[in-house]
Tab-separated table of C-alpha atoms in Angstrom:
chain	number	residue	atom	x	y	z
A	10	UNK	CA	-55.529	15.261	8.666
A	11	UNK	CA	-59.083	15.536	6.933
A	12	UNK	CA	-59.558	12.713	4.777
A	13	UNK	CA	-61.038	13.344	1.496
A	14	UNK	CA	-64.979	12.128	0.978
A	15	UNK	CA	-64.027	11.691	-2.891
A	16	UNK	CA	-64.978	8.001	-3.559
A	17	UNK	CA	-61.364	6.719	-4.975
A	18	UNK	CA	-61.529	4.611	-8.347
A	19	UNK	CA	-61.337	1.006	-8.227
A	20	UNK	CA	-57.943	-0.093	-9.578
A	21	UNK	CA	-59.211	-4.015	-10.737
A	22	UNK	CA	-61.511	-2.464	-13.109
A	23	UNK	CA	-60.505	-1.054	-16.744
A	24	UNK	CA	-61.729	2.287	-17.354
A	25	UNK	CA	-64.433	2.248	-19.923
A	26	UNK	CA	-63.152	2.610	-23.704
A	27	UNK	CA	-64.598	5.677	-25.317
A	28	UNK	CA	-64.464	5.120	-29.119
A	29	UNK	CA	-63.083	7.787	-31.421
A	30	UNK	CA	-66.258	8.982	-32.833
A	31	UNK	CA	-65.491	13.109	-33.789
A	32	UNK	CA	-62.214	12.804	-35.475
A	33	UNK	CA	-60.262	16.626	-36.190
A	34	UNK	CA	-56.642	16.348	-37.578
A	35	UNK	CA	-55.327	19.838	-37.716
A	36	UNK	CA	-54.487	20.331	-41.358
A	37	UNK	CA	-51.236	22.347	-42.480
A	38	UNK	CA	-51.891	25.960	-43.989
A	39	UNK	CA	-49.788	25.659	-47.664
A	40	UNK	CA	-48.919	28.576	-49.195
A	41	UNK	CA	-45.543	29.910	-51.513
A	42	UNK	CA	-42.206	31.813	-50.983
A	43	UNK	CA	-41.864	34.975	-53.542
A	44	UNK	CA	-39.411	32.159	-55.493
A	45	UNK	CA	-42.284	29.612	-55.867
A	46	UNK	CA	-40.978	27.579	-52.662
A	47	UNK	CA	-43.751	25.639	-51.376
A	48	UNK	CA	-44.420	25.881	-47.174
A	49	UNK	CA	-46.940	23.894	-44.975
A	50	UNK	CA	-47.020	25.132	-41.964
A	51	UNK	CA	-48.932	23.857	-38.481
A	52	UNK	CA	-49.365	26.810	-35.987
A	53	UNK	CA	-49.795	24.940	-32.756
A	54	UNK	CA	-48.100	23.797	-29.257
A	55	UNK	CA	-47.659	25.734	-26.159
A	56	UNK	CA	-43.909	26.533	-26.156
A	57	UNK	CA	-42.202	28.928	-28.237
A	58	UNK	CA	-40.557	26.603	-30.238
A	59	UNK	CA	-40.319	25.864	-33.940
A	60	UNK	CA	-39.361	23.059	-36.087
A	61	UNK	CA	-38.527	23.973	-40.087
A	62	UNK	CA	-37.881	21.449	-42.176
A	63	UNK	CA	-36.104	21.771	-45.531
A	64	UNK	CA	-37.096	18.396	-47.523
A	65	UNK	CA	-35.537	17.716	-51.037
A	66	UNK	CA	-37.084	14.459	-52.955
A	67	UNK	CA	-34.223	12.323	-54.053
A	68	UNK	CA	-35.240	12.234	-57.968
A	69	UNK	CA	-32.350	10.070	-59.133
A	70	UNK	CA	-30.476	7.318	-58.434
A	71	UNK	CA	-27.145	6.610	-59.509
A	72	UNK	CA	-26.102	2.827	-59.686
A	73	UNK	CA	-22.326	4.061	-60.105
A	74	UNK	CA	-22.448	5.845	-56.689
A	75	UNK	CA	-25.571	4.464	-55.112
A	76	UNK	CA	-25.049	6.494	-51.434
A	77	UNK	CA	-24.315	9.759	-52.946
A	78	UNK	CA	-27.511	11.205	-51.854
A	79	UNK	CA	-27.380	10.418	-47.858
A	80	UNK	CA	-23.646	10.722	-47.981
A	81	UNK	CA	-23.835	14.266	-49.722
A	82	UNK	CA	-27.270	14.385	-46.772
A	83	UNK	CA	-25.023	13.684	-43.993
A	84	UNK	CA	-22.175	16.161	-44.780
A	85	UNK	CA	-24.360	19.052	-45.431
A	86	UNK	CA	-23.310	20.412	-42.207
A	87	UNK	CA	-19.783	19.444	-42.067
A	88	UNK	CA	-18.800	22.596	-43.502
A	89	UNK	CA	-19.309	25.462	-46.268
A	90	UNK	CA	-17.220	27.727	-48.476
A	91	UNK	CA	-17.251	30.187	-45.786
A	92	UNK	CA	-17.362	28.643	-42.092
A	93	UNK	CA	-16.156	25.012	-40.249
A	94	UNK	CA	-17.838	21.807	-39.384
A	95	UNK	CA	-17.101	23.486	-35.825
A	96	UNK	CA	-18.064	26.967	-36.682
A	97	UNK	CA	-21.577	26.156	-38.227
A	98	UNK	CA	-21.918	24.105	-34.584
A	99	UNK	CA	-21.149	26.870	-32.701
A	100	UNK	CA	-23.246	29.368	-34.433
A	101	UNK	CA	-26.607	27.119	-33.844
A	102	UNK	CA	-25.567	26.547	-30.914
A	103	UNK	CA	-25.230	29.879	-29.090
A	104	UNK	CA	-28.697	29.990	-29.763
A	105	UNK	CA	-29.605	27.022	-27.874
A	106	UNK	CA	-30.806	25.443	-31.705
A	107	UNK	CA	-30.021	22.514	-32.882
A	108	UNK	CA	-29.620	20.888	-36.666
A	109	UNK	CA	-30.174	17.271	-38.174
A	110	UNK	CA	-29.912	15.781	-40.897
A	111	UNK	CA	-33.082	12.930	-42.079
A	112	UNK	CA	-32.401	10.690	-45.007
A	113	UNK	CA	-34.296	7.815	-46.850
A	114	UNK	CA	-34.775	6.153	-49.873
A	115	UNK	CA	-37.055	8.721	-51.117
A	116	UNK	CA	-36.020	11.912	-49.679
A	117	UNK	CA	-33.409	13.718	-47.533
A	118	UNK	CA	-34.143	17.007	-45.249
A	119	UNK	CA	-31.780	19.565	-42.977
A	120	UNK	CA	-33.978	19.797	-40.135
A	121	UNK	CA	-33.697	23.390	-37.659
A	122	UNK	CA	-35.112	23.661	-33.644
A	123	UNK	CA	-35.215	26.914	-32.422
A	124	UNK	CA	-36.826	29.828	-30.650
A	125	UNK	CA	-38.641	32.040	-32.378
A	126	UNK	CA	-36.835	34.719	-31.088
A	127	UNK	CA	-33.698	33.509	-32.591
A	128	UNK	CA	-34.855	32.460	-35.949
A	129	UNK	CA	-33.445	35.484	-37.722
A	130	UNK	CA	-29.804	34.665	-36.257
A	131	UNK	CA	-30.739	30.784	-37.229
A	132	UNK	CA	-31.990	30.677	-40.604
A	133	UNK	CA	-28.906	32.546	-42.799
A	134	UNK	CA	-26.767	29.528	-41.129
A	135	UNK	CA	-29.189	26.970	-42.433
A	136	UNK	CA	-29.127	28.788	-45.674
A	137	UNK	CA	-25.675	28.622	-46.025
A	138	UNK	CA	-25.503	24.692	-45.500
A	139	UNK	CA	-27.809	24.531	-47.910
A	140	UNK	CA	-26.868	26.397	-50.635
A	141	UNK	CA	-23.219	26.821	-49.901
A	142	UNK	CA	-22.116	23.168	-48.517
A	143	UNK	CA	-18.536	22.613	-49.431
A	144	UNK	CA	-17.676	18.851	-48.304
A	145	UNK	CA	-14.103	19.158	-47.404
A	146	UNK	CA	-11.897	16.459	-47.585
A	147	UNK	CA	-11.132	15.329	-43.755
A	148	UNK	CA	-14.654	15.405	-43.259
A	149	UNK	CA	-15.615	13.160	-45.997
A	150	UNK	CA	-12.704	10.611	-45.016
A	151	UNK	CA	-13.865	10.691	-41.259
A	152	UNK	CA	-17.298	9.834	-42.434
A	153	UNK	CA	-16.406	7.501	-44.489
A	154	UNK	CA	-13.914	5.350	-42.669
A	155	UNK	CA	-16.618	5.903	-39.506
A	156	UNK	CA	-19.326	4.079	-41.706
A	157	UNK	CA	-17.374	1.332	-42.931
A	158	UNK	CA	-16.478	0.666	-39.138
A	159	UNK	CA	-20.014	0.752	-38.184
A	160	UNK	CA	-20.698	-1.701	-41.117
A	161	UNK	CA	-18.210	-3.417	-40.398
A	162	UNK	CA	-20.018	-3.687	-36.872
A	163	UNK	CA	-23.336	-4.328	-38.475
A	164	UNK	CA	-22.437	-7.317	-40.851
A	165	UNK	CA	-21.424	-9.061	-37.553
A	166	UNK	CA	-25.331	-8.732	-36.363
A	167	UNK	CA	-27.658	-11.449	-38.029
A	168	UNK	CA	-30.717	-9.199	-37.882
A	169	UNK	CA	-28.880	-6.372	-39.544
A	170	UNK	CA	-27.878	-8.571	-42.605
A	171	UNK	CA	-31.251	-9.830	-42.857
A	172	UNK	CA	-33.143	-6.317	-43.094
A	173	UNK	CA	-31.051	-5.424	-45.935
A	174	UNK	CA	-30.365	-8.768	-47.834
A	175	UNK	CA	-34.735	-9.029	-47.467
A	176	UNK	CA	-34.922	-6.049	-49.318
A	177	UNK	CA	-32.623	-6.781	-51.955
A	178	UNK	CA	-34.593	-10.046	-52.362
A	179	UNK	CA	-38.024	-8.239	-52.387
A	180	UNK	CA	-36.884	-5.075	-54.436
A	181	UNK	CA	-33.929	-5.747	-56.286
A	182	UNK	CA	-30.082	-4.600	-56.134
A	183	UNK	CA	-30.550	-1.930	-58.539
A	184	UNK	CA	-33.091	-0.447	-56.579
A	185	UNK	CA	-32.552	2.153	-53.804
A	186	UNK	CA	-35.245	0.531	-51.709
A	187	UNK	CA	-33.108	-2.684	-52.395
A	188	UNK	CA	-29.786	-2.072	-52.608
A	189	UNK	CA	-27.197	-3.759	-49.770
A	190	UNK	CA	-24.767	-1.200	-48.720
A	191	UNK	CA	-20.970	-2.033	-48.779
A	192	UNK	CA	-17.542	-1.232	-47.633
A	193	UNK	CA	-17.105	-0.390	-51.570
A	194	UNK	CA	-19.977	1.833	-51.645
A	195	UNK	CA	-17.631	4.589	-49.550
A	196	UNK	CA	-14.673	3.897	-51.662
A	197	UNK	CA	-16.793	5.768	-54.804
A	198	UNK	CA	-17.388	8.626	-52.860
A	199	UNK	CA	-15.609	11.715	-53.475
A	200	UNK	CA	-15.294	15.400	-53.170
A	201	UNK	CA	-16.129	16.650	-56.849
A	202	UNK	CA	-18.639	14.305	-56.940
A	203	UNK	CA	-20.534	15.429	-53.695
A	204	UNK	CA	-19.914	19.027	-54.813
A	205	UNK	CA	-21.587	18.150	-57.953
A	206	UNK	CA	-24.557	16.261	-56.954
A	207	UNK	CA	-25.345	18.886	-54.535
A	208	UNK	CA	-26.155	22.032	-56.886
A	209	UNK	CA	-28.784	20.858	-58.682
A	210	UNK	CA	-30.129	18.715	-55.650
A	211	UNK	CA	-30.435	21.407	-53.073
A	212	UNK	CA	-32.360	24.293	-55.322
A	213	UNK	CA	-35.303	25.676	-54.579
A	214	UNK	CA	-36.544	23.762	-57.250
A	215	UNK	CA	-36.733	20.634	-55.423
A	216	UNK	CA	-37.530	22.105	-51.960
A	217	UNK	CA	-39.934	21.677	-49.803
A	218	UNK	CA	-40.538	23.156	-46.271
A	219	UNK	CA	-42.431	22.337	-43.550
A	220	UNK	CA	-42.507	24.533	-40.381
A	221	UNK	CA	-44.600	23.443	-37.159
A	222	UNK	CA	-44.828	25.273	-33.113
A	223	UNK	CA	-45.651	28.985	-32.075
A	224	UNK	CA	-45.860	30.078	-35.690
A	225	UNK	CA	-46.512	33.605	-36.246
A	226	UNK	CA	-47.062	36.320	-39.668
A	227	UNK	CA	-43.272	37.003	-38.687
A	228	UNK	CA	-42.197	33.145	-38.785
A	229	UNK	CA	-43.399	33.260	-42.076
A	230	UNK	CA	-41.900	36.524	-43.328
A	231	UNK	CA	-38.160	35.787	-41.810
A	232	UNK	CA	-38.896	32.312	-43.534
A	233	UNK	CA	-39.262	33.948	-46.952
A	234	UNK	CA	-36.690	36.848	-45.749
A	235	UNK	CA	-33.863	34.054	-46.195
A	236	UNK	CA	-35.504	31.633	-48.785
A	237	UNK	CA	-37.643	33.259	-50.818
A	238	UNK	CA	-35.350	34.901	-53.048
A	239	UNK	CA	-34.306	34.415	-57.258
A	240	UNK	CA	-30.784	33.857	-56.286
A	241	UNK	CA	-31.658	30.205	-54.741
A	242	UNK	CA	-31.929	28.521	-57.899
A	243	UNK	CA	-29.276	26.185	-60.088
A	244	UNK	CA	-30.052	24.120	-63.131
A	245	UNK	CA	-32.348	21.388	-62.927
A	246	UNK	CA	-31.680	18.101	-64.489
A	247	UNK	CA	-35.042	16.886	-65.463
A	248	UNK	CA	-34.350	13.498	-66.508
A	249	UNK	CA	-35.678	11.243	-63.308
A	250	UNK	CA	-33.964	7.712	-62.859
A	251	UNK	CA	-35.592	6.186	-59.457
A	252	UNK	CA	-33.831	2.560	-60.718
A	253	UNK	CA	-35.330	-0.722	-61.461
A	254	UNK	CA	-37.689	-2.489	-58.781
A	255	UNK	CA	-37.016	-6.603	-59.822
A	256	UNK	CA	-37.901	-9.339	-56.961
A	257	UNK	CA	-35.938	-12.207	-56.920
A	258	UNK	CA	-37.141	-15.539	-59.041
A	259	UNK	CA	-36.227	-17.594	-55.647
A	260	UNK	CA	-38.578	-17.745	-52.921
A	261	UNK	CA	-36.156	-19.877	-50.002
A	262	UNK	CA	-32.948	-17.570	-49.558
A	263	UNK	CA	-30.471	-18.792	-46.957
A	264	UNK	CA	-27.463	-16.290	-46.240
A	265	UNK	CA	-24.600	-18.239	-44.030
A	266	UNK	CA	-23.334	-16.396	-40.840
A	267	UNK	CA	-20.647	-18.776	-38.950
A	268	UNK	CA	-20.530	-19.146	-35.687
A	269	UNK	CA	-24.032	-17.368	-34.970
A	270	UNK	CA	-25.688	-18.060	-32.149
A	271	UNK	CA	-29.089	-16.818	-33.457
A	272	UNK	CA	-30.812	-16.994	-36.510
A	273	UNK	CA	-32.928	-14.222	-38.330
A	274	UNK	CA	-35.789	-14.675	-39.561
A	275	UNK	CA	-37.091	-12.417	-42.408
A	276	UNK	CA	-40.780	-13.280	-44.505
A	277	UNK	CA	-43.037	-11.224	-46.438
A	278	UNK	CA	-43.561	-9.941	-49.937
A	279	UNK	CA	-43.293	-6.741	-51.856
A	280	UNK	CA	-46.717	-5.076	-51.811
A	281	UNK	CA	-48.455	-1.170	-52.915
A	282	UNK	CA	-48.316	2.087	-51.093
A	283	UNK	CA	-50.190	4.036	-48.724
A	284	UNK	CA	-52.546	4.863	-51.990
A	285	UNK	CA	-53.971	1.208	-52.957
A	286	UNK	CA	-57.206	0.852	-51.198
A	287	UNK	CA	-56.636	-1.822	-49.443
A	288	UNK	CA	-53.548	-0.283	-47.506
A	289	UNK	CA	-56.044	0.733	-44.616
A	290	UNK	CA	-57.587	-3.252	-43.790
A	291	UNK	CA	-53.620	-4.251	-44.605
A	292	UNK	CA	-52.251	-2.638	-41.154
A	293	UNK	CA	-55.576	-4.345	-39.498
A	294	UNK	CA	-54.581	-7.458	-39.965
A	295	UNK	CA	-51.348	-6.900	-39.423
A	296	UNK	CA	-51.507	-5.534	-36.182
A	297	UNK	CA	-53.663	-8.479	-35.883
A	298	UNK	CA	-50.983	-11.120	-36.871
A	299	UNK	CA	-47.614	-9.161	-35.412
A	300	UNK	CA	-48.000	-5.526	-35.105
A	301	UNK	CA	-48.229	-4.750	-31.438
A	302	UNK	CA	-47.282	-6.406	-28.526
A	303	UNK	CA	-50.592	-8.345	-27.951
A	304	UNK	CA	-50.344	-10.030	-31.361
A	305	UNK	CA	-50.430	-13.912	-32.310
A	306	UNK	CA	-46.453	-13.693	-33.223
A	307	UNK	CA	-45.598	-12.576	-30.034
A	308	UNK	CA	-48.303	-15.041	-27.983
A	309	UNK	CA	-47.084	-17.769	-29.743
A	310	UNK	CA	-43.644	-17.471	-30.344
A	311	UNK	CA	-42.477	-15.168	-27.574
A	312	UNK	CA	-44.777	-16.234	-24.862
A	313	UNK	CA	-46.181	-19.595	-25.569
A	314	UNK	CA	-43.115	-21.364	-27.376
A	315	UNK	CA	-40.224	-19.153	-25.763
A	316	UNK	CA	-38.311	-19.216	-29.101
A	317	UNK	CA	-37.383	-15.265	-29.182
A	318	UNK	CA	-37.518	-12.462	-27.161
A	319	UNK	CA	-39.534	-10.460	-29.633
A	320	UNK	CA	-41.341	-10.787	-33.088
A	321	UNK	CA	-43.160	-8.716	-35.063
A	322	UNK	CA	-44.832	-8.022	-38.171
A	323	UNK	CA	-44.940	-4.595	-40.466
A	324	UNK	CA	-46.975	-2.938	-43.488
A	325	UNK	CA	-44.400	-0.418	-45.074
A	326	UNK	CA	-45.141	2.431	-47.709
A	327	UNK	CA	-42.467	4.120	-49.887
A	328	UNK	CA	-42.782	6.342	-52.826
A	329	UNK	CA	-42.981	3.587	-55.627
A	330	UNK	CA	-43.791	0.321	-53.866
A	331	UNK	CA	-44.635	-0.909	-49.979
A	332	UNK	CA	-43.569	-4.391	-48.514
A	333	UNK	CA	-44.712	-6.719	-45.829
A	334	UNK	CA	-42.423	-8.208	-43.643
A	335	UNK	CA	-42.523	-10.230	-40.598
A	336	UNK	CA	-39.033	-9.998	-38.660
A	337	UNK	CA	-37.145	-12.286	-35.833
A	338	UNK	CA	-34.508	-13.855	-34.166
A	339	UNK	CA	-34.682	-17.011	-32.569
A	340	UNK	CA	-31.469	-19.721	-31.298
A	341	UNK	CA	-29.999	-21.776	-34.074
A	342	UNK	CA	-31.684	-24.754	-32.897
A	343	UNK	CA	-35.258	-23.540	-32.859
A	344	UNK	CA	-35.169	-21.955	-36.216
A	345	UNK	CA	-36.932	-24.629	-38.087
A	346	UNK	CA	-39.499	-24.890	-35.417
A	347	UNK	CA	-40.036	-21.243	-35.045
A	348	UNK	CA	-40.562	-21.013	-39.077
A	349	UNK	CA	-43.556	-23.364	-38.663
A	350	UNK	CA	-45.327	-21.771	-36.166
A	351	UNK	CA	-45.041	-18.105	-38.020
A	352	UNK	CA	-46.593	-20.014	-41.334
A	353	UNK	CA	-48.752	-21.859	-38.863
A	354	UNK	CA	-49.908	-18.296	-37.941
A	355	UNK	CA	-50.254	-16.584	-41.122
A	356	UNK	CA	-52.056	-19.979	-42.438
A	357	UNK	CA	-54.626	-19.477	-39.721
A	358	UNK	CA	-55.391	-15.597	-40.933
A	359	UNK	CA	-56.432	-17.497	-44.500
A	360	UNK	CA	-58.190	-20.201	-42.995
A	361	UNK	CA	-60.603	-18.597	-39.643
A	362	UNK	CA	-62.185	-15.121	-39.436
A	363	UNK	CA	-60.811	-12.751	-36.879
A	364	UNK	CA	-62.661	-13.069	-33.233
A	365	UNK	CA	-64.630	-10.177	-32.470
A	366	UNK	CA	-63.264	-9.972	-29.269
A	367	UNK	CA	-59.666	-10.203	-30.741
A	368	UNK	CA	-60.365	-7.535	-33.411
A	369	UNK	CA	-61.814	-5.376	-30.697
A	370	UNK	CA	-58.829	-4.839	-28.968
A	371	UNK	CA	-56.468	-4.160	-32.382
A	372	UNK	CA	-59.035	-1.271	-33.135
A	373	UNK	CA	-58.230	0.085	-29.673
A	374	UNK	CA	-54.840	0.180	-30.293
A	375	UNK	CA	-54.728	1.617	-33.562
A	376	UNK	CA	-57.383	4.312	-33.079
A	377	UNK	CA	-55.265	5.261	-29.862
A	378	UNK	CA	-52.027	5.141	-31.971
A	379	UNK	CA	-53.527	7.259	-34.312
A	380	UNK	CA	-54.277	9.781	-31.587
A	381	UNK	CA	-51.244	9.755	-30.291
A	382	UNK	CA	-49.690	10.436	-33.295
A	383	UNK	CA	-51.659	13.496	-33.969
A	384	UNK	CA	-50.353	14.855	-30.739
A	385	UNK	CA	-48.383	18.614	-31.279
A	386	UNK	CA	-47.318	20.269	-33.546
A	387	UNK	CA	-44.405	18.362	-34.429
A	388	UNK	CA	-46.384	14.880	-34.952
A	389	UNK	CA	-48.873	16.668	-36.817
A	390	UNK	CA	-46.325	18.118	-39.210
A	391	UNK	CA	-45.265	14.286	-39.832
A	392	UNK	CA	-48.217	13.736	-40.595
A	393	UNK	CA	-48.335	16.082	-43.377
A	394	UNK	CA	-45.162	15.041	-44.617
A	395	UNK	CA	-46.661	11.421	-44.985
A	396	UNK	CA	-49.723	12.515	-47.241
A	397	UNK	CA	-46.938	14.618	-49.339
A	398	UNK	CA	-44.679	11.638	-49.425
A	399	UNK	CA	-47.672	9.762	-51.155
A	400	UNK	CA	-49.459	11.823	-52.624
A	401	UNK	CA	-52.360	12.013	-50.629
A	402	UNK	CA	-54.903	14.667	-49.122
A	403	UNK	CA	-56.490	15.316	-45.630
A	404	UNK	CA	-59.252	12.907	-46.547
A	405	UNK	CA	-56.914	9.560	-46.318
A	406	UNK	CA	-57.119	9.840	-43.001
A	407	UNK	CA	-61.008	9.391	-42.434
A	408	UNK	CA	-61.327	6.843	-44.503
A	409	UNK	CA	-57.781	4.781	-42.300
A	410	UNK	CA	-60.077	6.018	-39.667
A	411	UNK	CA	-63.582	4.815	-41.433
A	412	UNK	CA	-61.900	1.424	-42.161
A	413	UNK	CA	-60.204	0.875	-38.903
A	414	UNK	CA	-63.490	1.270	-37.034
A	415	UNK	CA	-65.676	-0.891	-39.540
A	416	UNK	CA	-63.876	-3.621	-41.469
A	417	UNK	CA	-64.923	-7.084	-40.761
A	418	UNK	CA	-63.493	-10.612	-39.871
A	419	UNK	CA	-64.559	-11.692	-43.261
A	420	UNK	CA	-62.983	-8.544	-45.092
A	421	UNK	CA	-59.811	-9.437	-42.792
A	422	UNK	CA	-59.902	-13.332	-43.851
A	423	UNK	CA	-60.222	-11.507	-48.016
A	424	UNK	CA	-57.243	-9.504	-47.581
A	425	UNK	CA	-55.158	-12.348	-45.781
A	426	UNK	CA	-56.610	-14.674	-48.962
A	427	UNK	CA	-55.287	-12.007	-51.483
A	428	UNK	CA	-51.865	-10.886	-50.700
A	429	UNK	CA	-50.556	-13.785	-47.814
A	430	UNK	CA	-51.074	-17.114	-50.384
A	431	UNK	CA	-47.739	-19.008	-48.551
A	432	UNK	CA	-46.322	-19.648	-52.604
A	433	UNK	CA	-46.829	-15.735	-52.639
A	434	UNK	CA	-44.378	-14.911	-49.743
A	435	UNK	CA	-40.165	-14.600	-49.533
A	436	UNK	CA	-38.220	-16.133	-46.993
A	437	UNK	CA	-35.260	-15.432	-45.632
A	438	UNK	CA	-33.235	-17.279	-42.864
A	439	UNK	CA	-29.926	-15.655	-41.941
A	440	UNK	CA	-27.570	-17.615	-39.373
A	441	UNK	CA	-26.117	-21.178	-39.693
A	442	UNK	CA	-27.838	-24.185	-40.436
């Protein structure tokens, strides 16, 4: 056998870095259903296969029935005033399409993958869910006694305490951001009250879609075919409740879990959105201090000290407020130690200026991140839903981009200065003392 005269690359030495200099993020094409509907749509990808998502903003909350809008979410598909949990399953299905459900603080969404060529057999059954969802009565007691199992489950699990206890600390119980689900929470759930938070929910008032893949003029016309129309429409409660966001006077919170082996570890603060300014040079130094696997947290106290297996650190935005967290679990006995070292860490941000060398390599990663995430059609139709989530245009993401590539050790050491003051932060230890 010839061998090949190609010189072969030398596997000891790193390929060169090319910097993201020429950045192009496909922007969605907007435009309106005959019933005022708004669409944003990303006509891209190589298969011919769509993704059309139907997202409702959750513009209440409801102290005496705080779940009601993922629970009524969740159900959608578990049957309507004309077909079966099993039915509806079996007529996405035959098309090789698949629904899901998507639900969060801020929002909820029915979510449809298909073929093209099957979206006119798809989109009258997603229709139907949506406008015709019946919540029977088995189905809401299976879900119900299948959550409380699975919380029952959870509230075994330090770290799962400690997510939502933290943000009940940072955001208050009568917040949906903040509020701590319980076993009682399904007990207030109930037929006629699904069936009544649904109309007005689920109108075209309130919708949103957002279609990504092998669009075509025919996509869009089926889509406004089955949605377009005056007779998607219900009255619309105005009034907007979102609840009230209150952090807790105490900064040390301790939550008792006998008998756990490890501890969780939960510290941060209760911060602004994606929209505040310095949002951008916020998830640089983060990424810095715990937000990817090269960062101090995880050199010291994964690798160095040995205390946990992981650690990280996160910047989060929602509609109304963003957090900071920084998130573990470590054995019982190395808790105190462990909570030294992380303040040890964060102190350091305040105190020294990034290396160059260090910051270097977090720029890499995000700027590669980024790419990746603008990566098909269906990541690039997330990406739109962010900017709608928060309000924000096209333009945000030059300037993440701008500020990634040009912020400064001393701009870093600022924003550590500014929002990670140790008196400033919440801490919360979950385990046994």
């Amino acid at each position: 056998m010839q061998k090949s005269s190609q010189q072969q690359p030398d596997r000891s030495v790193a390929p060169a870095f090319r910097p993201v200099t020429d950045l192009k993020v496909q922007e969605a094409v907007q435009f309106h259903l005959d019933n005022g509907i708004k669409v944003y749509s990303i006509n891209a990808g190589f298969q011919d296969l769509v993704r059309i998502e139907f997202l409702f903003d959750n513009k209440n909350y409801y102290p005496d029935s705080p779940i009601i809008a993922t629970a009524s979410n969740r159900l959608l598909t578990e049957g309507t005033k004309k077909h079966t949990a099993l039915q509806l399953a079996e007529m996405v299905d035959d098309y090789g399409a698949f629904l899901e459900t998507e639900e969060s603080a801020d929002s909820c969404s029915l979510v449809l993958y298909t073929l093209n060529k099957h979206l006119e057999k798809t989109l009258p059954v997603v229709f139907e869910v949506l406008t015709e969802a019946n919540y029977p009565e088995n189905e809401l007691t299976i879900y119900c006694r299948n959550q409380k199992q699975r919380l029952t489950v959870n509230n075994e699990k330090v770290n799962a305490i400690a997510r939502g206890k933290f943000n009940e600390v940072i955001f208050g119980s009568s917040h949906p951001y903040g509020h701590y689900v319980t076993a009682a929470d399904y007990d207030l759930l109930n037929v006629d009250a699904l069936r009544s938070y649904h109309a007005p929910h689920y109108s075209a008032t309130h919708c949103t879609i957002l279609a990504a893949g092998m669009l075509s003029e025919s996509t869009n016309k089926l889509i406004n075919k089955f949605f377009g129309g005056s007779e998607w429409s219900s009255p619309i409660d105005e009034k907007v409740s979102s609840g009230t966001l209150a952090e807790s006077g105490q900064k040390i919170h301790f939550h008792l879990k006998d008998n756990a082996i490890q501890t969780a570890i939960r510290i941060g603060r209760r911060m602004f959105t994606r929209t505040h300014e310095d949002y951008p040079g916020m998830t640089v130094l983060n990424t810095v201090l715990g937000g990817y696997f090269g960062s101090r947290l995880m050199s010291n106290i994964r690798e160095d000290k040995g205390y946990t297996y992981g650690i990280g650190s996160a910047v989060a935005s929602f509609r109304q407020a963003g957090c900071f967290f920084i998130s573990t679990e470590v054995g019982a006995d190395v808790t105190n130690a462990a909570l030294e070292e992380i303040y040890k860490e964060v102190q350091k941000l305040l105190d020294e200026p990034v290396g160059e060398e260090e910051l270097s390599m977090v720029r890499n990663y995000l700027l590669g991140s980024f790419l990746k995430g603008i990566d098909g059609p269906f990541a690039l139709i997330d990406r739109c839903k962010t900017l709608l989530q928060s309000g924000l245009d096209y333009d945000y993401f030059k300037r993440y981009v701008d500020t990634v590539a040009a912020i400064t050790p001393d701009q870093l050491q600022s924003l550590a200065n500014r929002y990670w003051k140790r008196e400033d932060l919440y801490e919360l230890v979950v385990g046994v003392k």
